[in-house]
PDB file of C-alpha atoms in Angstrom:
ATOM      1  CA  LEU A   3       0.000   0.000   0.000  1.00 84.00           C
ATOM      2  CA  GLN A   4       1.222   3.504  -0.907  1.00 92.00           C
ATOM      3  CA  THR A   5      -0.258   6.550   0.773  1.00 94.00           C
ATOM      4  CA  GLN A   6       0.048  10.310   0.378  1.00 95.00           C
ATOM      5  CA  GLY A   7      -1.614  12.784   2.693  1.00 95.00           C
ATOM      6  CA  THR A   8      -1.797  16.462   3.641  1.00 97.00           C
ATOM      7  CA  TRP A   9      -3.106  17.903   6.920  1.00 96.00           C
ATOM      8  CA  VAL A  10      -3.677  21.549   7.818  1.00 97.00           C
ATOM      9  CA  GLY A  11      -5.027  22.627  11.195  1.00 96.00           C
ATOM     10  CA  LEU A  12      -6.077  25.835  12.903  1.00 96.00           C
ATOM     11  CA  ARG A  13      -6.172  26.328  16.698  1.00 94.00           C
ATOM     12  CA  PHE A  14      -7.798  29.231  18.526  1.00 92.00           C
ATOM     13  CA  LEU A  15      -6.801  29.019  22.201  1.00 89.00           C
ATOM     14  CA  THR A  16      -7.700  32.516  23.391  1.00 91.00           C
ATOM     15  CA  PRO A  17     -11.088  32.296  25.148  1.00 91.00           C
ATOM     16  CA  SER A  18     -13.933  34.636  24.231  1.00 91.00           C
ATOM     17  CA  ARG A  19     -17.509  35.103  25.378  1.00 90.00           C
ATOM     18  CA  PHE A  20     -18.522  32.465  22.788  1.00 90.00           C
ATOM     19  CA  HIS A  21     -15.871  29.768  23.207  1.00 91.00           C
ATOM     20  CA  ARG A  22     -12.987  28.483  25.291  1.00 92.00           C
ATOM     21  CA  GLU A  23     -11.084  26.866  22.402  1.00 94.00           C
ATOM     22  CA  ILE A  24     -11.585  25.937  18.754  1.00 96.00           C
ATOM     23  CA  TYR A  25      -9.844  23.406  16.530  1.00 95.00           C
ATOM     24  CA  TRP A  26     -10.440  23.123  12.793  1.00 96.00           C
ATOM     25  CA  ASN A  27      -8.513  20.912  10.382  1.00 97.00           C
ATOM     26  CA  PHE A  28      -8.573  20.045   6.696  1.00 97.00           C
ATOM     27  CA  ASN A  29      -7.194  16.825   5.218  1.00 96.00           C
ATOM     28  CA  GLU A  30      -6.700  15.076   1.919  1.00 96.00           C
ATOM     29  CA  TRP A  31      -5.091  11.729   1.224  1.00 95.00           C
ATOM     30  CA  ASN A  32      -4.775   9.116  -1.498  1.00 95.00           C
ATOM     31  CA  ASP A  33      -4.106   5.379  -1.489  1.00 95.00           C
ATOM     32  CA  TRP A  34      -2.532   3.217  -4.186  1.00 94.00           C
ATOM     33  CA  SER A  35      -1.826  -0.497  -4.326  1.00 91.00           C
ATOM     34  CA  ALA A  36       1.755  -1.724  -4.601  1.00 90.00           C
ATOM     35  CA  SER A  37       1.211  -2.085  -8.354  1.00 88.00           C
ATOM     36  CA  GLY A  38       0.017   1.528  -8.697  1.00 90.00           C
ATOM     37  CA  THR A  39      -3.777   1.044  -8.859  1.00 91.00           C
ATOM     38  CA  GLN A  40      -5.612   4.041  -7.419  1.00 93.00           C
ATOM     39  CA  LEU A  41      -7.549   2.689  -4.438  1.00 95.00           C
ATOM     40  CA  ASN A  42      -9.207   5.838  -3.137  1.00 95.00           C
ATOM     41  CA  HIS A  43      -9.244   9.624  -2.839  1.00 95.00           C
ATOM     42  CA  TYR A  44     -10.328  11.362   0.386  1.00 96.00           C
ATOM     43  CA  LEU A  45     -11.264  14.886   1.421  1.00 97.00           C
ATOM     44  CA  ASN A  46     -11.980  15.536   5.091  1.00 97.00           C
ATOM     45  CA  SER A  47     -12.634  18.354   7.549  1.00 98.00           C
ATOM     46  CA  ASN A  48     -13.205  18.298  11.325  1.00 97.00           C
ATOM     47  CA  PHE A  49     -14.369  21.074  13.634  1.00 97.00           C
ATOM     48  CA  HIS A  50     -14.199  21.057  17.450  1.00 97.00           C
ATOM     49  CA  VAL A  51     -15.307  23.767  19.842  1.00 96.00           C
ATOM     50  CA  VAL A  52     -15.411  23.923  23.654  1.00 95.00           C
ATOM     51  CA  LEU A  53     -18.065  26.374  24.846  1.00 94.00           C
ATOM     52  CA  PRO A  54     -17.707  28.653  27.897  1.00 93.00           C
ATOM     53  CA  ASN A  55     -19.777  26.227  30.018  1.00 92.00           C
ATOM     54  CA  ASN A  56     -17.340  23.405  29.052  1.00 92.00           C
ATOM     55  CA  TRP A  57     -19.776  21.726  26.686  1.00 94.00           C
ATOM     56  CA  SER A  58     -18.174  20.352  23.512  1.00 96.00           C
ATOM     57  CA  VAL A  59     -19.410  20.216  19.927  1.00 96.00           C
ATOM     58  CA  ASP A  60     -17.626  18.219  17.210  1.00 97.00           C
ATOM     59  CA  LEU A  61     -18.533  18.108  13.528  1.00 97.00           C
ATOM     60  CA  GLY A  62     -16.882  16.297  10.646  1.00 97.00           C
ATOM     61  CA  ALA A  63     -17.300  15.253   7.034  1.00 98.00           C
ATOM     62  CA  THR A  64     -15.410  12.955   4.667  1.00 97.00           C
ATOM     63  CA  TYR A  65     -15.933  12.645   0.923  1.00 97.00           C
ATOM     64  CA  SER A  66     -14.242   9.717  -0.828  1.00 96.00           C
ATOM     65  CA  GLY A  67     -14.385   7.536  -3.929  1.00 92.00           C
ATOM     66  CA  PHE A  68     -14.603  10.444  -6.357  1.00 92.00           C
ATOM     67  CA  GLY A  69     -12.696  10.461  -9.619  1.00 89.00           C
ATOM     68  CA  THR A  70     -11.438   7.027 -10.649  1.00 92.00           C
ATOM     69  CA  ALA A  71     -10.673   4.660  -7.774  1.00 93.00           C
ATOM     70  CA  TYR A  72     -10.976   0.898  -7.281  1.00 94.00           C
ATOM     71  CA  ASP A  73     -11.564  -1.522  -4.413  1.00 93.00           C
ATOM     72  CA  ASP A  74      -9.163  -4.443  -4.903  1.00 92.00           C
ATOM     73  CA  ARG A  75     -10.630  -6.416  -1.973  1.00 91.00           C
ATOM     74  CA  ALA A  76     -14.369  -6.092  -2.626  1.00 92.00           C
ATOM     75  CA  ALA A  77     -14.608  -9.312  -4.696  1.00 92.00           C
ATOM     76  CA  ARG A  78     -12.433 -11.349  -2.269  1.00 91.00           C
ATOM     77  CA  GLY A  79      -9.760 -12.373  -4.757  1.00 89.00           C
ATOM     78  CA  GLY A  80     -11.677 -11.279  -7.836  1.00 90.00           C
ATOM     79  CA  PRO A  81     -11.217  -8.198 -10.015  1.00 92.00           C
ATOM     80  CA  ALA A  82     -10.830  -4.714  -8.553  1.00 94.00           C
ATOM     81  CA  VAL A  83     -14.237  -3.007  -8.641  1.00 95.00           C
ATOM     82  CA  ARG A  84     -14.649   0.691  -9.316  1.00 95.00           C
ATOM     83  CA  ARG A  85     -15.806   2.728  -6.322  1.00 94.00           C
ATOM     84  CA  SER A  86     -18.731   5.114  -6.248  1.00 94.00           C
ATOM     85  CA  PRO A  87     -18.468   8.391  -4.316  1.00 95.00           C
ATOM     86  CA  ARG A  88     -19.244   8.135  -0.607  1.00 96.00           C
ATOM     87  CA  SER A  89     -20.114  10.810   1.956  1.00 97.00           C
ATOM     88  CA  ASN A  90     -19.663  10.399   5.695  1.00 97.00           C
ATOM     89  CA  LEU A  91     -21.094  13.021   8.065  1.00 97.00           C
ATOM     90  CA  TRP A  92     -20.797  12.914  11.847  1.00 98.00           C
ATOM     91  CA  ALA A  93     -21.494  15.064  14.885  1.00 98.00           C
ATOM     92  CA  SER A  94     -20.805  14.721  18.585  1.00 97.00           C
ATOM     93  CA  PHE A  95     -22.272  16.649  21.518  1.00 96.00           C
ATOM     94  CA  SER A  96     -21.064  16.280  25.104  1.00 95.00           C
ATOM     95  CA  LEU A  97     -21.813  18.120  28.321  1.00 93.00           C
ATOM     96  CA  ASP A  98     -19.312  19.141  30.979  1.00 90.00           C
ATOM     97  CA  ASP A  99     -17.279  16.000  31.717  1.00 86.00           C
ATOM     98  CA  ARG A 100     -16.304  17.374  35.135  1.00 86.00           C
ATOM     99  CA  LYS A 101     -19.835  16.785  36.391  1.00 91.00           C
ATOM    100  CA  ALA A 102     -21.010  13.672  38.229  1.00 92.00           C
ATOM    101  CA  VAL A 103     -23.298  12.854  35.289  1.00 94.00           C
ATOM    102  CA  ALA A 104     -21.981  13.677  31.809  1.00 94.00           C
ATOM    103  CA  PRO A 105     -24.089  12.636  28.787  1.00 96.00           C
ATOM    104  CA  GLU A 106     -22.719  12.468  25.257  1.00 96.00           C
ATOM    105  CA  VAL A 107     -24.245  11.588  21.910  1.00 97.00           C
ATOM    106  CA  TYR A 108     -22.505  10.743  18.636  1.00 97.00           C
ATOM    107  CA  LEU A 109     -24.379  10.650  15.320  1.00 97.00           C
ATOM    108  CA  GLU A 110     -23.165   9.386  11.968  1.00 97.00           C
ATOM    109  CA  TYR A 111     -24.628   9.184   8.480  1.00 97.00           C
ATOM    110  CA  VAL A 112     -23.037   7.460   5.484  1.00 97.00           C
ATOM    111  CA  ARG A 113     -24.322   7.647   1.910  1.00 96.00           C
ATOM    112  CA  GLY A 114     -22.791   5.782  -1.032  1.00 94.00           C
ATOM    113  CA  ASP A 115     -23.414   3.730  -4.174  1.00 93.00           C
ATOM    114  CA  GLU A 116     -25.255   6.679  -5.729  1.00 91.00           C
ATOM    115  CA  GLY A 117     -27.753   6.772  -2.859  1.00 92.00           C
ATOM    116  CA  ARG A 118     -28.357   3.011  -2.695  1.00 94.00           C
ATOM    117  CA  THR A 119     -26.213   2.571   0.424  1.00 95.00           C
ATOM    118  CA  THR A 120     -27.022   4.383   3.678  1.00 96.00           C
ATOM    119  CA  LEU A 121     -25.888   3.947   7.267  1.00 94.00           C
ATOM    120  CA  PRO A 122     -27.448   6.104   9.977  1.00 96.00           C
ATOM    121  CA  GLY A 123     -25.947   5.467  13.401  1.00 96.00           C
ATOM    122  CA  LEU A 124     -26.775   6.755  16.882  1.00 97.00           C
ATOM    123  CA  TYR A 125     -24.322   6.241  19.753  1.00 97.00           C
ATOM    124  CA  PRO A 126     -25.438   7.747  23.090  1.00 97.00           C
ATOM    125  CA  SER A 127     -23.430   7.350  26.291  1.00 97.00           C
ATOM    126  CA  LEU A 128     -23.501   8.478  29.896  1.00 96.00           C
ATOM    127  CA  SER A 129     -20.476   8.857  32.162  1.00 95.00           C
ATOM    128  CA  LEU A 130     -21.100   8.565  35.892  1.00 94.00           C
ATOM    129  CA  ARG A 131     -18.836   9.647  38.727  1.00 93.00           C
ATOM    130  CA  ALA A 132     -20.340   8.775  42.106  1.00 91.00           C
ATOM    131  CA  SER A 133     -17.160   9.649  44.000  1.00 91.00           C
ATOM    132  CA  SER A 134     -13.426   9.850  43.554  1.00 89.00           C
ATOM    133  CA  ARG A 135     -13.350   6.074  44.054  1.00 93.00           C
ATOM    134  CA  LEU A 136     -16.352   4.956  42.006  1.00 95.00           C
ATOM    135  CA  SER A 137     -17.030   5.758  38.337  1.00 95.00           C
ATOM    136  CA  GLY A 138     -18.606   4.100  35.350  1.00 96.00           C
ATOM    137  CA  SER A 139     -20.304   4.555  32.014  1.00 96.00           C
ATOM    138  CA  ILE A 140     -23.262   3.270  30.019  1.00 97.00           C
ATOM    139  CA  GLY A 141     -23.329   3.384  26.234  1.00 97.00           C
ATOM    140  CA  ALA A 142     -25.335   2.080  23.307  1.00 96.00           C
ATOM    141  CA  SER A 143     -24.941   1.647  19.555  1.00 96.00           C
ATOM    142  CA  LEU A 144     -27.954   1.683  17.231  1.00 96.00           C
ATOM    143  CA  GLU A 145     -27.334   1.176  13.530  1.00 96.00           C
ATOM    144  CA  ARG A 146     -29.585   0.641  10.503  1.00 94.00           C
ATOM    145  CA  TYR A 147     -27.316  -0.561   7.708  1.00 93.00           C
ATOM    146  CA  ARG A 148     -28.561  -0.625   4.111  1.00 95.00           C
ATOM    147  CA  TYR A 149     -25.557  -1.679   2.045  1.00 94.00           C
ATOM    148  CA  ASN A 150     -26.243  -2.266  -1.635  1.00 94.00           C
ATOM    149  CA  THR A 151     -22.906  -3.885  -2.504  1.00 93.00           C
ATOM    150  CA  GLN A 152     -22.229  -6.442   0.227  1.00 93.00           C
ATOM    151  CA  TRP A 153     -20.013  -9.295  -0.918  1.00 93.00           C
ATOM    152  CA  TYR A 154     -22.172 -12.454  -1.042  1.00 90.00           C
ATOM    153  CA  GLY A 155     -19.827 -15.185  -2.193  1.00 89.00           C
ATOM    154  CA  ASN A 156     -17.696 -16.420  -5.079  1.00 91.00           C
ATOM    155  CA  GLN A 157     -19.726 -19.125  -6.832  1.00 87.00           C
ATOM    156  CA  VAL A 158     -18.150 -21.619  -9.258  1.00 89.00           C
ATOM    157  CA  ASP A 159     -20.545 -23.025 -11.872  1.00 86.00           C
ATOM    158  CA  GLY A 160     -20.427 -26.363 -13.674  1.00 86.00           C
ATOM    159  CA  ALA A 161     -18.148 -24.972 -16.368  1.00 89.00           C
ATOM    160  CA  GLY A 162     -15.589 -23.892 -13.778  1.00 89.00           C
ATOM    161  CA  VAL A 163     -16.384 -20.187 -14.175  1.00 91.00           C
ATOM    162  CA  THR A 164     -16.254 -18.110 -10.970  1.00 92.00           C
ATOM    163  CA  HIS A 165     -19.088 -15.641 -10.415  1.00 93.00           C
ATOM    164  CA  TYR A 166     -18.271 -12.821  -7.969  1.00 93.00           C
ATOM    165  CA  THR A 167     -21.596 -12.072  -6.334  1.00 93.00           C
ATOM    166  CA  PHE A 168     -22.879  -9.138  -4.296  1.00 93.00           C
ATOM    167  CA  ALA A 169     -26.229  -8.458  -2.640  1.00 92.00           C
ATOM    168  CA  ARG A 170     -28.187  -5.782  -0.863  1.00 93.00           C
ATOM    169  CA  LEU A 171     -27.872  -6.187   2.909  1.00 94.00           C
ATOM    170  CA  ASP A 172     -30.500  -4.683   5.212  1.00 95.00           C
ATOM    171  CA  GLN A 173     -29.006  -5.027   8.683  1.00 95.00           C
ATOM    172  CA  ARG A 174     -29.934  -3.756  12.151  1.00 95.00           C
ATOM    173  CA  THR A 175     -27.475  -3.798  15.028  1.00 96.00           C
ATOM    174  CA  VAL A 176     -27.937  -2.869  18.675  1.00 96.00           C
ATOM    175  CA  SER A 177     -25.327  -3.163  21.403  1.00 96.00           C
ATOM    176  CA  LEU A 178     -25.004  -1.954  24.997  1.00 96.00           C
ATOM    177  CA  ARG A 179     -21.800  -1.268  26.941  1.00 96.00           C
ATOM    178  CA  PHE A 180     -21.316  -1.092  30.697  1.00 97.00           C
ATOM    179  CA  ARG A 181     -18.139  -0.122  32.546  1.00 97.00           C
ATOM    180  CA  LEU A 182     -17.473   0.143  36.274  1.00 97.00           C
ATOM    181  CA  ASN A 183     -14.257   1.243  37.981  1.00 97.00           C
ATOM    182  CA  TYR A 184     -13.824   1.036  41.747  1.00 97.00           C
ATOM    183  CA  THR A 185     -10.700   2.034  43.667  1.00 96.00           C
ATOM    184  CA  ALA A 186     -10.843   0.611  47.165  1.00 95.00           C
ATOM    185  CA  SER A 187      -7.342   1.936  47.852  1.00 93.00           C
ATOM    186  CA  PRO A 188      -4.277   2.915  45.803  1.00 91.00           C
ATOM    187  CA  ASN A 189      -3.301  -0.767  45.940  1.00 94.00           C
ATOM    188  CA  LEU A 190      -6.657  -2.433  45.259  1.00 96.00           C
ATOM    189  CA  THR A 191      -8.886  -1.768  42.229  1.00 97.00           C
ATOM    190  CA  LEU A 192     -11.779  -3.489  40.485  1.00 97.00           C
ATOM    191  CA  GLN A 193     -12.803  -3.068  36.827  1.00 97.00           C
ATOM    192  CA  VAL A 194     -15.947  -4.510  35.228  1.00 98.00           C
ATOM    193  CA  TYR A 195     -16.902  -4.478  31.546  1.00 98.00           C
ATOM    194  CA  ALA A 196     -19.944  -6.046  29.857  1.00 97.00           C
ATOM    195  CA  GLU A 197     -21.378  -5.783  26.326  1.00 96.00           C
ATOM    196  CA  PRO A 198     -24.410  -7.612  24.901  1.00 95.00           C
ATOM    197  CA  PHE A 199     -24.677  -7.401  21.092  1.00 94.00           C
ATOM    198  CA  VAL A 200     -27.401  -8.353  18.596  1.00 95.00           C
ATOM    199  CA  SER A 201     -27.231  -8.002  14.826  1.00 95.00           C
ATOM    200  CA  LYS A 202     -29.734  -9.335  12.292  1.00 94.00           C
ATOM    201  CA  GLY A 203     -30.167  -8.825   8.585  1.00 94.00           C
ATOM    202  CA  ARG A 204     -31.552  -9.910   5.250  1.00 93.00           C
ATOM    203  CA  TYR A 205     -29.915 -10.289   1.846  1.00 92.00           C
ATOM    204  CA  SER A 206     -31.736  -9.502  -1.389  1.00 90.00           C
ATOM    205  CA  ASP A 207     -31.116  -8.496  -5.021  1.00 90.00           C
ATOM    206  CA  VAL A 208     -28.180 -10.850  -5.623  1.00 91.00           C
ATOM    207  CA  ARG A 209     -25.975  -9.708  -8.517  1.00 92.00           C
ATOM    208  CA  GLU A 210     -22.635 -10.631 -10.025  1.00 93.00           C
ATOM    209  CA  VAL A 211     -19.854  -8.460 -11.349  1.00 94.00           C
ATOM    210  CA  ALA A 212     -20.429  -7.726 -15.048  1.00 94.00           C
ATOM    211  CA  ASP A 213     -18.038  -4.875 -15.846  1.00 94.00           C
ATOM    212  CA  PRO A 214     -15.974  -4.063 -12.727  1.00 94.00           C
ATOM    213  CA  ARG A 215     -14.485  -0.917 -14.268  1.00 94.00           C
ATOM    214  CA  ALA A 216     -17.713   0.623 -15.593  1.00 93.00           C
ATOM    215  CA  ALA A 217     -18.113   4.303 -14.739  1.00 92.00           C
ATOM    216  CA  SER A 218     -21.855   3.877 -14.097  1.00 91.00           C
ATOM    217  CA  TYR A 219     -22.837   1.921 -10.986  1.00 92.00           C
ATOM    218  CA  VAL A 220     -25.703   0.060 -12.694  1.00 91.00           C
ATOM    219  CA  ASP A 221     -23.367  -1.178 -15.460  1.00 93.00           C
ATOM    220  CA  ARG A 222     -21.012  -2.919 -13.013  1.00 94.00           C
ATOM    221  CA  TYR A 223     -23.461  -5.673 -12.041  1.00 93.00           C
ATOM    222  CA  ARG A 224     -26.063  -7.989 -13.535  1.00 92.00           C
ATOM    223  CA  PRO A 225     -28.659 -10.256 -11.842  1.00 90.00           C
ATOM    224  CA  TYR A 226     -27.498 -13.624 -10.534  1.00 88.00           C
ATOM    225  CA  GLY A 227     -29.298 -16.523  -8.871  1.00 74.00           C
ATOM    226  CA  ALA A 228     -27.449 -18.046  -5.918  1.00 52.00           C
ATOM    227  CA  PRO A 229     -29.334 -21.178  -4.732  1.00 55.00           C
ATOM    228  CA  GLY A 230     -28.458 -22.887  -1.483  1.00 51.00           C
ATOM    229  CA  VAL A 231     -27.235 -19.777   0.357  1.00 54.00           C
ATOM    230  CA  SER A 232     -29.201 -18.424   3.327  1.00 61.00           C
ATOM    231  CA  GLY A 233     -30.585 -14.952   2.840  1.00 86.00           C
ATOM    232  CA  GLU A 234     -31.012 -14.064   6.528  1.00 91.00           C
ATOM    233  CA  PHE A 235     -29.104 -14.149   9.805  1.00 93.00           C
ATOM    234  CA  ASN A 236     -29.561 -13.391  13.491  1.00 93.00           C
ATOM    235  CA  TYR A 237     -26.370 -13.178  15.535  1.00 94.00           C
ATOM    236  CA  LYS A 238     -26.099 -12.635  19.303  1.00 95.00           C
ATOM    237  CA  GLN A 239     -23.034 -12.194  21.484  1.00 95.00           C
ATOM    238  CA  PHE A 240     -22.225 -11.297  25.084  1.00 95.00           C
ATOM    239  CA  ARG A 241     -18.764 -10.467  26.411  1.00 96.00           C
ATOM    240  CA  SER A 242     -17.772  -9.502  29.935  1.00 97.00           C
ATOM    241  CA  ASN A 243     -14.563  -9.040  31.911  1.00 97.00           C
ATOM    242  CA  VAL A 244     -13.970  -8.607  35.629  1.00 98.00           C
ATOM    243  CA  VAL A 245     -10.429  -7.673  36.711  1.00 98.00           C
ATOM    244  CA  LEU A 246      -9.259  -7.383  40.310  1.00 97.00           C
ATOM    245  CA  ARG A 247      -5.811  -5.819  40.750  1.00 97.00           C
ATOM    246  CA  TRP A 248      -3.990  -5.973  44.092  1.00 96.00           C
ATOM    247  CA  GLU A 249      -0.537  -4.564  44.715  1.00 95.00           C
ATOM    248  CA  TYR A 250       0.163  -6.638  47.799  1.00 93.00           C
ATOM    249  CA  ARG A 251       3.624  -5.113  48.238  1.00 91.00           C
ATOM    250  CA  PRO A 252       5.401  -2.306  46.337  1.00 89.00           C
ATOM    251  CA  GLY A 253       6.005  -3.444  42.757  1.00 89.00           C
ATOM    252  CA  SER A 254       4.401  -6.871  43.309  1.00 94.00           C
ATOM    253  CA  LEU A 255       0.981  -7.478  41.763  1.00 95.00           C
ATOM    254  CA  LEU A 256      -1.799 -10.025  41.781  1.00 97.00           C
ATOM    255  CA  TYR A 257      -4.461 -10.046  39.027  1.00 97.00           C
ATOM    256  CA  LEU A 258      -7.652 -12.102  39.187  1.00 97.00           C
ATOM    257  CA  VAL A 259      -9.589 -12.149  35.909  1.00 97.00           C
ATOM    258  CA  TRP A 260     -12.984 -13.617  35.047  1.00 97.00           C
ATOM    259  CA  THR A 261     -14.112 -13.539  31.405  1.00 97.00           C
ATOM    260  CA  GLN A 262     -17.494 -14.777  30.220  1.00 97.00           C
ATOM    261  CA  GLY A 263     -18.723 -15.145  26.642  1.00 96.00           C
ATOM    262  CA  ARG A 264     -22.040 -16.232  25.145  1.00 95.00           C
ATOM    263  CA  GLU A 265     -22.677 -16.567  21.425  1.00 94.00           C
ATOM    264  CA  GLY A 266     -25.471 -17.768  19.180  1.00 92.00           C
ATOM    265  CA  SER A 267     -26.435 -17.561  15.522  1.00 91.00           C
ATOM    266  CA  VAL A 268     -29.330 -18.792  13.382  1.00 89.00           C
ATOM    267  CA  PRO A 269     -29.832 -18.420   9.595  1.00 88.00           C
ATOM    268  CA  GLU A 270     -33.049 -16.438   9.901  1.00 87.00           C
ATOM    269  CA  TYR A 271     -34.001 -12.870  10.755  1.00 87.00           C
ATOM    270  CA  GLY A 272     -36.608 -13.953  13.298  1.00 82.00           C
ATOM    271  CA  THR A 273     -39.736 -12.236  14.570  1.00 83.00           C
ATOM    272  CA  ARG A 274     -38.492 -11.365  18.048  1.00 82.00           C
ATOM    273  CA  SER A 275     -37.883  -7.785  19.117  1.00 87.00           C
ATOM    274  CA  PHE A 276     -34.388  -6.672  20.067  1.00 88.00           C
ATOM    275  CA  GLY A 277     -35.448  -6.765  23.717  1.00 88.00           C
ATOM    276  CA  ARG A 278     -36.355 -10.448  23.469  1.00 88.00           C
ATOM    277  CA  ASP A 279     -33.190 -11.156  21.469  1.00 89.00           C
ATOM    278  CA  PHE A 280     -31.134  -9.674  24.309  1.00 90.00           C
ATOM    279  CA  GLY A 281     -33.102 -11.794  26.773  1.00 88.00           C
ATOM    280  CA  ASP A 282     -32.293 -14.927  24.749  1.00 88.00           C
ATOM    281  CA  LEU A 283     -28.586 -14.214  25.180  1.00 88.00           C
ATOM    282  CA  PHE A 284     -28.655 -15.226  28.814  1.00 87.00           C
ATOM    283  CA  TRP A 285     -30.196 -18.603  28.015  1.00 90.00           C
ATOM    284  CA  LEU A 286     -27.188 -19.478  25.877  1.00 92.00           C
ATOM    285  CA  ARG A 287     -24.473 -21.647  27.352  1.00 93.00           C
ATOM    286  CA  PRO A 288     -21.677 -19.469  28.763  1.00 94.00           C
ATOM    287  CA  GLU A 289     -17.950 -19.975  28.304  1.00 96.00           C
ATOM    288  CA  ASN A 290     -16.115 -18.912  31.455  1.00 97.00           C
ATOM    289  CA  THR A 291     -12.392 -18.293  31.699  1.00 97.00           C
ATOM    290  CA  PHE A 292     -10.542 -17.652  34.952  1.00 97.00           C
ATOM    291  CA  LEU A 293      -6.999 -16.301  34.961  1.00 97.00           C
ATOM    292  CA  VAL A 294      -4.521 -15.594  37.745  1.00 97.00           C
ATOM    293  CA  LYS A 295      -1.384 -13.535  37.227  1.00 96.00           C
ATOM    294  CA  LEU A 296       1.139 -13.082  40.025  1.00 96.00           C
ATOM    295  CA  SER A 297       4.300 -10.993  39.901  1.00 95.00           C
ATOM    296  CA  TYR A 298       6.913 -10.416  42.587  1.00 93.00           C
ATOM    297  CA  TRP A 299       9.406  -7.578  42.614  1.00 91.00           C
ATOM    298  CA  PHE A 300      12.859  -8.560  43.926  1.00 89.00           C
ATOM    299  CA  ASP A 301      14.558  -5.551  45.441  1.00 77.00           C
ATOM    300  CA  TRP A 302      18.235  -6.321  45.447  1.00 73.00           C
TER     301      TRP A 302
END
C-alpha cells in the first residue's frame, strides 16, 4: 500500500464570550496499491469547539471515492471493482465531563453507491462519577445498515467459471456497553466491563460483477441466482470481563480475571424484538475463563 496525505489545522486558544477553544482541520489523502492502482481519494474536515460552560461540539465530514478509484478487496480475490463516491457526516455533543453525570451523543450518516447505500448510526453514552473512588459509564450503539454492494460469495458453476456475487444487505445492530471502575485503595482496584450485542439482517437483489471498471454503478453488475445460500441471519453475542488488581507489596501485583462469553447464531431474521433477542442471550451456554497472574518484585 502507498499513501500520500496532507493535513492543515487551525487552533484558537484565546477564550472569548462564545468559546474556550476551537480546533479546525482540513485533510486530503490518497491510497494506491503496490502495483500503482488508485484505491481511493479522500477529502476531510473536522471542527471542534469547547463552549464557555465546558460543553463540547464536534462536527466532521469525509468525501471519498470520487474520480477514478478501485476496491481491490471487494470481490475477495476477484477483479478490482470501481468505487462510487461516498459521503460520511458525523457530529458529537457532550456536556461538561467534570460533572457527576456527563451525557454524550454521537451521530453518523453514510451515503454511497449513488444513494443506494445508507448507514445512519446513533451512539449515546452516559459517564457517571459517584465519588473519587467509584465511576462508570453506560453506552449504546444503534445502527440501521442498508448496504447495496455487500459481498455475497464467489460461486463456481459447472463450467468452472467463478461468479463474484454481491447483494443488498439490510441489517440492524444494537449493542449496549457497561463499565465500572472502583478504587478501594491505591493498591486495590476493580474493573468490570460487559457488552451484549445483537445483529440481524436480510440479503436480497443478488448480482454478479459484469463490468468491474464501468463508470456507471448500474453497469457494473447484472442479476445472478445463488441457490443454497441463506438470505437471513440473526447473531447474538455477550462479552464480559472482571479484573481485580492488588498490589500486595510495592512493585508486586496479583491479578484475578474472570471472562465470560455467550454466542449464538441462526440463519433467519426472526420475529423477536431486540429486547427479546437480548433476553435470549442469557439462556445461551456461557464460556467462562478464569486467569490468575502473580508478579513479585525482587529488590536487590
